[in-house]
XYZ file of C-alpha atoms in Angstrom:
492
model
C 0.066 -0.113 -0.080
C 1.607 3.278 -0.996
C 1.537 5.873 1.835
C -0.715 8.820 1.489
C 0.690 11.298 4.003
C 2.256 13.526 1.657
C -0.335 14.313 -0.525
C -2.721 14.914 1.956
C -0.519 17.393 3.591
C 0.367 19.191 0.269
C -3.013 19.785 -0.291
C -3.854 21.047 3.037
C -0.829 23.283 2.795
C -2.542 24.173 0.041
C -5.765 25.492 2.038
C -3.634 27.101 4.452
C -1.494 29.375 2.241
C -3.874 29.744 -0.591
C -7.356 29.872 0.806
C -8.402 28.063 -2.325
C -9.623 24.535 -1.788
C -13.568 24.216 -1.677
C -15.622 21.671 -3.410
C -18.356 22.406 -5.989
C -21.132 24.098 -4.466
C -23.509 20.978 -5.635
C -23.049 17.147 -4.467
C -22.850 15.941 -8.052
C -20.382 15.221 -10.722
C -19.310 18.459 -11.646
C -15.803 19.056 -9.708
C -13.193 21.344 -11.786
C -10.948 19.481 -13.856
C -8.324 20.007 -11.479
C -9.775 17.698 -8.849
C -10.148 14.473 -11.257
C -7.682 12.017 -11.899
C -7.180 8.349 -13.600
C -5.848 6.941 -10.193
C -6.885 3.556 -8.718
C -7.957 2.225 -5.422
C -8.688 -0.925 -4.156
C -10.082 -2.016 -0.770
C -9.843 -5.938 -0.619
C -11.834 -7.890 1.841
C -14.013 -5.385 3.714
C -17.209 -5.909 5.324
C -19.788 -2.993 3.694
C -22.403 -1.511 5.520
C -25.536 -1.407 3.841
C -27.261 2.032 5.425
C -30.210 1.491 3.092
C -31.404 -1.854 4.532
C -28.920 -2.146 7.492
C -27.236 -5.280 6.159
C -23.451 -6.032 6.172
C -22.240 -7.447 2.851
C -19.135 -9.446 4.099
C -15.886 -9.970 1.916
C -16.303 -7.253 -0.824
C -13.738 -5.265 -3.060
C -14.506 -1.825 -3.761
C -12.407 -0.628 -6.932
C -12.350 3.140 -7.366
C -11.335 4.724 -10.430
C -10.828 8.660 -10.403
C -13.597 10.075 -8.417
C -16.234 6.960 -8.605
C -16.673 3.776 -7.529
C -16.300 1.529 -10.518
C -17.245 -1.983 -8.848
C -18.231 -3.859 -5.671
C -17.627 -7.611 -6.064
C -16.695 -10.296 -4.117
C -13.773 -11.128 -6.211
C -10.808 -9.735 -6.552
C -9.948 -7.156 -9.320
C -6.674 -6.540 -10.901
C -5.213 -3.616 -9.224
C -3.398 -2.501 -11.990
C 0.204 -0.809 -11.714
C 0.612 2.232 -9.322
C -2.547 1.370 -7.808
C -3.284 2.114 -4.011
C -4.448 -1.222 -2.297
C -6.015 -1.261 1.185
C -6.247 -4.314 3.325
C -9.963 -4.282 4.758
C -9.949 -7.713 6.125
C -12.161 -7.180 9.427
C -13.327 -3.739 9.129
C -16.252 -1.752 7.684
C -16.744 0.499 4.918
C -19.359 3.527 5.099
C -20.277 6.220 3.033
C -18.835 9.411 3.657
C -20.347 11.206 6.528
C -22.324 14.399 6.127
C -22.533 17.268 8.773
C -26.058 18.947 7.802
C -25.506 21.858 9.769
C -22.000 24.002 10.198
C -20.891 27.436 9.859
C -17.270 27.043 8.835
C -17.074 29.761 6.460
C -16.639 32.652 8.495
C -13.480 34.721 8.979
C -10.359 32.479 9.489
C -12.048 29.171 10.497
C -12.108 27.399 7.216
C -8.066 26.475 7.184
C -8.734 24.626 10.608
C -12.489 23.418 10.482
C -12.009 21.619 7.015
C -9.024 19.782 7.885
C -11.027 18.650 11.157
C -13.926 17.619 9.187
C -12.016 15.338 6.729
C -9.965 13.629 9.788
C -13.156 12.595 11.309
C -14.678 10.837 8.416
C -17.006 14.308 7.361
C -16.800 14.402 3.798
C -19.678 16.697 3.479
C -21.209 19.760 5.177
C -23.968 21.964 4.653
C -23.125 25.397 5.376
C -26.386 27.242 7.514
C -25.198 31.320 7.191
C -22.362 34.111 7.638
C -21.253 37.071 6.179
C -22.080 37.704 2.573
C -18.607 38.262 1.570
C -17.228 35.410 3.263
C -19.700 33.228 1.818
C -18.857 34.218 -1.697
C -15.035 34.178 -0.941
C -14.773 30.776 0.365
C -17.111 29.504 -2.554
C -15.568 31.216 -5.159
C -11.541 30.419 -4.047
C -11.873 26.872 -2.840
C -13.131 25.135 -5.698
C -9.535 24.801 -7.204
C -8.836 21.586 -5.110
C -11.998 19.758 -4.004
C -9.891 16.881 -1.993
C -8.822 19.483 0.395
C -11.855 19.963 2.198
C -15.280 18.286 2.433
C -18.225 18.807 -0.082
C -20.088 21.831 0.747
C -23.676 22.842 0.181
C -23.926 26.486 0.286
C -26.559 28.732 2.394
C -27.194 32.273 1.765
C -26.628 34.770 4.785
C -29.381 34.430 7.597
C -32.496 36.279 6.165
C -33.794 37.903 9.773
C -36.310 40.186 10.815
C -35.305 43.623 12.021
C -33.251 44.005 14.264
C -31.570 41.010 13.078
C -30.340 38.645 15.601
C -26.625 38.417 14.242
C -24.671 41.097 12.616
C -24.083 39.102 9.404
C -27.739 38.353 8.906
C -29.735 40.421 6.061
C -32.033 42.671 7.765
C -35.808 42.239 6.343
C -38.288 44.757 7.427
C -40.836 44.413 4.782
C -42.287 41.803 2.103
C -40.806 44.060 -0.383
C -37.597 43.899 0.730
C -38.127 40.070 1.370
C -38.727 39.446 -2.233
C -35.750 41.384 -3.533
C -33.677 39.545 -0.572
C -34.809 36.443 -2.380
C -34.220 37.514 -5.778
C -30.548 38.960 -4.991
C -29.582 35.524 -3.272
C -31.117 33.293 -6.278
C -28.767 35.699 -8.544
C -25.893 34.838 -6.247
C -26.432 30.949 -7.017
C -26.796 29.599 -3.514
C -27.935 26.226 -2.735
C -30.567 27.341 -0.841
C -31.969 30.161 1.591
C -31.251 30.553 5.476
C -34.716 31.582 6.815
C -33.981 33.102 10.733
C -36.335 33.312 13.684
C -36.687 37.028 13.459
C -38.833 37.320 10.079
C -42.044 38.808 10.612
C -45.222 37.063 9.281
C -45.652 38.760 6.296
C -41.838 38.993 5.535
C -41.486 35.202 5.761
C -44.564 34.387 3.686
C -43.244 36.730 1.003
C -40.015 35.128 1.006
C -41.639 31.425 0.817
C -43.866 32.906 -2.032
C -40.932 34.121 -3.940
C -38.531 31.565 -3.457
C -41.456 29.054 -4.204
C -41.998 31.187 -7.603
C -38.165 30.911 -8.574
C -37.709 27.529 -7.386
C -35.164 27.890 -4.656
C -35.159 26.216 -1.480
C -35.688 27.377 2.153
C -34.359 25.913 5.336
C -33.514 27.253 8.740
C -34.981 27.925 12.311
C -38.924 28.143 12.364
C -39.611 32.209 12.588
C -41.280 32.935 15.830
C -44.032 34.767 13.869
C -45.187 31.166 12.370
C -46.199 28.222 13.550
C -43.823 25.225 12.765
C -46.841 23.800 10.474
C -47.328 27.114 8.748
C -43.396 26.956 8.249
C -43.597 23.309 6.681
C -46.679 23.964 4.543
C -44.890 26.864 3.355
C -41.959 24.885 1.882
C -39.160 24.892 4.592
C -37.393 21.958 3.710
C -35.566 21.526 7.108
C -36.077 22.946 10.663
C -32.662 23.393 12.485
C -31.981 23.040 16.582
C -35.675 21.542 17.166
C -36.380 25.694 17.173
C -39.943 26.342 17.958
C -41.265 23.087 18.333
C -41.278 22.722 21.925
C -42.843 26.210 22.272
C -45.942 25.452 19.884
C -46.708 22.518 22.093
C -46.301 24.560 25.410
C -49.418 27.155 25.662
C -48.365 30.508 26.526
C -44.633 29.900 25.801
C -44.229 31.488 22.623
C -45.895 34.914 23.937
C -43.396 34.828 26.954
C -40.579 34.035 24.251
C -41.665 37.029 22.390
C -42.023 39.402 25.405
C -38.605 38.200 26.760
C -36.963 39.328 23.282
C -38.741 42.651 23.355
C -36.961 43.077 26.643
C -33.451 41.864 25.596
C -33.743 44.119 22.298
C -33.958 47.489 24.468
C -31.688 45.556 26.928
C -33.989 45.656 29.900
C -32.338 45.194 33.267
C -32.534 41.727 34.445
C -34.751 42.972 37.195
C -37.583 43.049 34.378
C -36.588 40.090 32.893
C -36.745 37.677 35.626
C -40.436 37.312 36.306
C -41.012 36.320 32.722
C -38.175 33.940 32.620
C -40.014 32.040 35.708
C -42.979 32.108 34.571
C -41.709 30.747 31.337
C -39.611 28.079 33.047
C -42.652 26.977 34.912
C -44.665 26.872 31.622
C -41.561 24.402 30.527
C -41.758 22.187 33.210
C -45.403 21.513 33.474
C -47.185 22.989 29.853
C -46.142 20.536 27.655
C -49.072 18.885 25.570
C -48.169 15.299 24.121
C -51.398 15.506 22.342
C -49.930 18.685 20.329
C -46.910 16.866 19.571
C -48.350 14.076 18.145
C -50.517 16.193 15.642
C -47.193 18.050 15.195
C -45.481 15.324 14.039
C -48.054 14.107 11.527
C -48.339 17.357 10.056
C -44.506 17.522 9.714
C -44.386 14.276 8.185
C -46.897 15.367 5.992
C -45.305 18.420 4.688
C -41.831 16.465 4.054
C -39.876 18.522 6.391
C -36.774 17.049 7.497
C -35.222 17.603 11.258
C -31.995 18.975 12.367
C -31.615 18.638 15.837
C -28.255 19.670 16.788
C -28.301 18.042 19.975
C -24.566 18.734 20.859
C -25.269 22.556 21.059
C -28.824 22.331 22.494
C -27.098 19.678 25.329
C -24.729 22.696 25.990
C -27.477 24.973 26.534
C -29.642 22.652 28.711
C -26.526 21.520 31.010
C -23.878 24.131 31.363
C -22.744 22.969 34.326
C -21.738 19.627 33.070
C -18.172 18.981 31.047
C -18.869 18.973 27.501
C -15.614 21.319 27.131
C -13.007 18.981 27.764
C -12.774 17.499 24.477
C -8.955 17.033 23.016
C -10.335 19.199 20.039
C -9.604 22.161 21.946
C -6.171 22.492 20.945
C -7.893 22.989 17.257
C -9.989 25.667 18.306
C -8.883 29.522 18.127
C -8.384 31.150 21.703
C -10.854 33.512 21.352
C -13.580 31.008 20.452
C -12.623 29.022 23.742
C -12.751 32.305 25.746
C -16.369 32.798 24.394
C -17.608 29.427 24.976
C -16.083 29.420 28.820
C -17.772 32.783 29.176
C -20.932 32.057 27.877
C -21.026 28.584 30.103
C -20.327 30.574 33.241
C -23.006 33.328 32.536
C -25.413 30.532 31.381
C -24.754 28.662 34.830
C -25.379 32.083 36.825
C -28.287 33.006 34.847
C -30.490 29.833 35.482
C -29.642 29.507 39.008
C -31.468 26.236 40.700
C -34.782 27.016 38.827
C -33.512 27.647 35.584
C -31.388 24.380 35.405
C -34.427 22.309 36.292
C -36.503 24.272 33.575
C -33.471 23.456 30.923
C -33.527 19.898 31.657
C -37.103 19.587 31.607
C -37.161 21.236 28.030
C -34.206 18.691 26.812
C -36.473 16.201 28.204
C -39.306 16.989 26.005
C -37.839 17.768 23.125
C -36.577 14.191 23.341
C -40.105 13.008 23.518
C -40.984 15.365 20.624
C -38.137 13.539 18.394
C -39.419 10.073 19.313
C -43.066 10.884 18.266
C -41.598 12.313 14.863
C -39.690 9.175 14.602
C -42.263 7.176 14.967
C -44.534 9.132 12.469
C -41.832 8.587 10.094
C -40.258 12.363 10.032
C -36.700 12.295 8.445
C -33.800 13.099 10.209
C -30.141 14.862 9.444
C -27.429 15.122 11.623
C -25.757 18.445 12.204
C -23.465 19.423 14.803
C -23.465 23.360 14.548
C -19.791 23.432 14.023
C -19.443 27.097 14.742
C -18.557 29.625 17.876
C -21.467 27.818 19.783
C -20.333 26.232 22.726
C -18.724 22.994 22.646
C -19.315 21.947 19.346
C -16.053 21.133 17.888
C -15.451 20.602 14.015
C -15.452 17.146 13.344
C -15.536 15.549 16.321
C -18.900 16.955 17.475
C -20.608 15.496 14.259
C -19.661 11.563 16.042
C -21.097 13.126 19.379
C -24.289 14.003 17.643
C -24.972 10.357 16.382
C -24.474 8.891 19.800
C -26.836 11.562 21.263
C -29.426 10.875 18.304
C -29.393 7.157 19.709
C -29.677 8.092 23.444
C -32.991 10.322 21.845
C -34.291 7.078 20.491
C -33.038 6.598 16.878
C -31.056 3.151 16.473
C -27.472 3.121 15.503
C -28.523 2.343 11.666
C -31.182 5.086 12.094
C -28.365 7.670 13.341
C -25.850 6.591 10.381
C -28.458 7.168 8.174
C -28.836 10.553 9.510
C -24.850 11.407 8.394
C -25.215 9.320 5.146
C -27.942 8.049 2.898
C -30.632 10.535 4.507
C -28.302 13.663 3.353
C -28.324 12.166 -0.016
C -31.817 11.937 -0.043
C -32.778 15.493 1.278
C -30.290 17.069 -1.502
C -31.975 15.001 -4.011
C -28.561 13.014 -4.750
C -28.933 9.303 -4.376
C -27.475 8.725 -7.693
C -23.972 9.981 -6.514
C -24.025 10.140 -2.622
C -25.026 8.183 0.401
C -23.958 4.431 -0.333
C -20.963 2.200 -1.075
C -22.141 1.113 -4.598
C -20.875 1.600 -8.342
C -21.314 4.462 -9.763
C -21.319 6.900 -6.864
C -18.565 9.423 -5.583
C -15.792 8.067 -3.886
C -16.215 9.416 -0.382
C -16.045 6.679 1.923
C -15.233 6.321 5.688
C -13.011 2.668 6.523
C -13.802 1.565 10.089
C -12.137 -0.718 12.676
C -15.648 -1.627 14.032
C -19.028 -2.015 13.075
C -21.280 1.139 13.710
C -24.286 -1.264 13.993
C -23.119 -2.665 17.150
C -22.174 0.777 18.923
C -22.734 3.789 16.713
C -19.506 5.035 18.876
C -17.711 2.781 16.368
C -17.811 5.592 13.892
C -14.885 7.213 15.751
C -12.658 4.282 15.226
C -11.369 5.501 11.791
C -8.867 3.556 9.677
C -8.999 5.828 6.928
C -10.907 8.013 4.693
C -11.538 8.130 0.814
C -12.037 11.600 -0.379
C -12.676 12.145 -4.229
C -11.315 8.993 -4.421
C -8.107 9.567 -2.594
C -7.107 7.543 0.361
C -6.157 9.140 3.447
C -4.684 6.262 5.770
C -3.926 7.005 9.661
C -0.750 8.781 9.453
C -2.338 11.066 6.834
C -5.664 11.731 9.029
C -3.318 12.773 11.763
C -1.480 14.850 9.782
C -4.901 17.056 9.235
C -5.246 17.243 12.649
C -1.968 18.831 13.035
C -2.562 21.385 10.372
C -5.744 22.323 11.738
C -3.960 22.963 14.981
C -1.452 25.190 13.224
C -4.058 26.959 11.733
C -6.145 27.681 14.755
C -2.899 28.746 16.407
C -2.543 31.312 14.052
C -5.172 33.251 15.466
C -4.508 32.874 18.706
């Protein structure tokens, strides 16, 4: 077997030095000519995990030429001169993993985030909003070397209300501005438009109508001004963070949320906010309506809306006094981000007190109950970590933690694995090229040392990764981790 370390580090060095390593914006077979090759990879004697059926296909040989899988057979095809041959005996081959909610294309994050994704077997990500110039810069600059970053699906900047939640959001105050924003983002050829919670009802409906008219997809957080069912039936393809699902099934919770937000917007003193927060917390503990949750699950399934729970981040807000911040990946996180996480954690502990801590844990329990009802109804789930500057969500490693949390919330190991493989392919209408290990599919693969259907934690036991047909062995993946840490340290 030929060592892959020098090429892998060369590719990442290109990323760090030139900022020019973004794959094509769509998940199909349209990479630039510089990303293709006639190289051959053979993985012999491996057990393939059939993520559609949950079956194990033992003793298979996978032949890859260039970017695509050519064959999956029980025989041993001739490797040919110069081929890379990998012994897959005792190992398990899965499709490349997808993280369907990240914010990597902001500032200097990409040079550390993208190697971290690849080092953890995350061969595809869905960007979920940033500054417009950052999104355009990374999308344009990084198409030159597809193999040095995950496959990326690009969102527009967040489309939010007035005032916007984040500085990088597009402020929309009227339906006319909403339609103009959709037209602008459509002209910039984003894969979808990111909806945010502050949009007014009229503005959201205008965005949805204009997007539908133009054939543009919308996804994001459910706006506070509409119900989740209204948002789904208006055409939102996915909901992020379970946002506003719980509130919709707790009578009075939405009104309290809006009242507290109004106080936050005018920076009201805590003495004004505290009584409302305590009433909100009381509703969270005692007001959850399971019949409402059943109806919600049915309506979301009928609308075909997918859920991206981002449990890793939700857990950080529900249990800020726990030790989620001790991940070894801290070394690959910029110092200012680490400081922000630790500050947020301390502030949340102080803000919640004993009463708030109980309420947030109750919310966590109720949201998992909603997930179980949606799962039983057949609502689709996608795995996303919210790798960004959110507390203790680490690029790459947190996707694996998300899979563990999905299983703890009621998904089987197979269903969790599907949420990061075949479900993203279905969501993206790309099952012809992604999501399974089969002839004709793009060669984004992860070779594991243990069976993930037995224990979903086995997705962390990565023996090697195939990105765009290129084999990255364990030393190469470790080299990516080193490069990510160096990139993060440049910002310290």
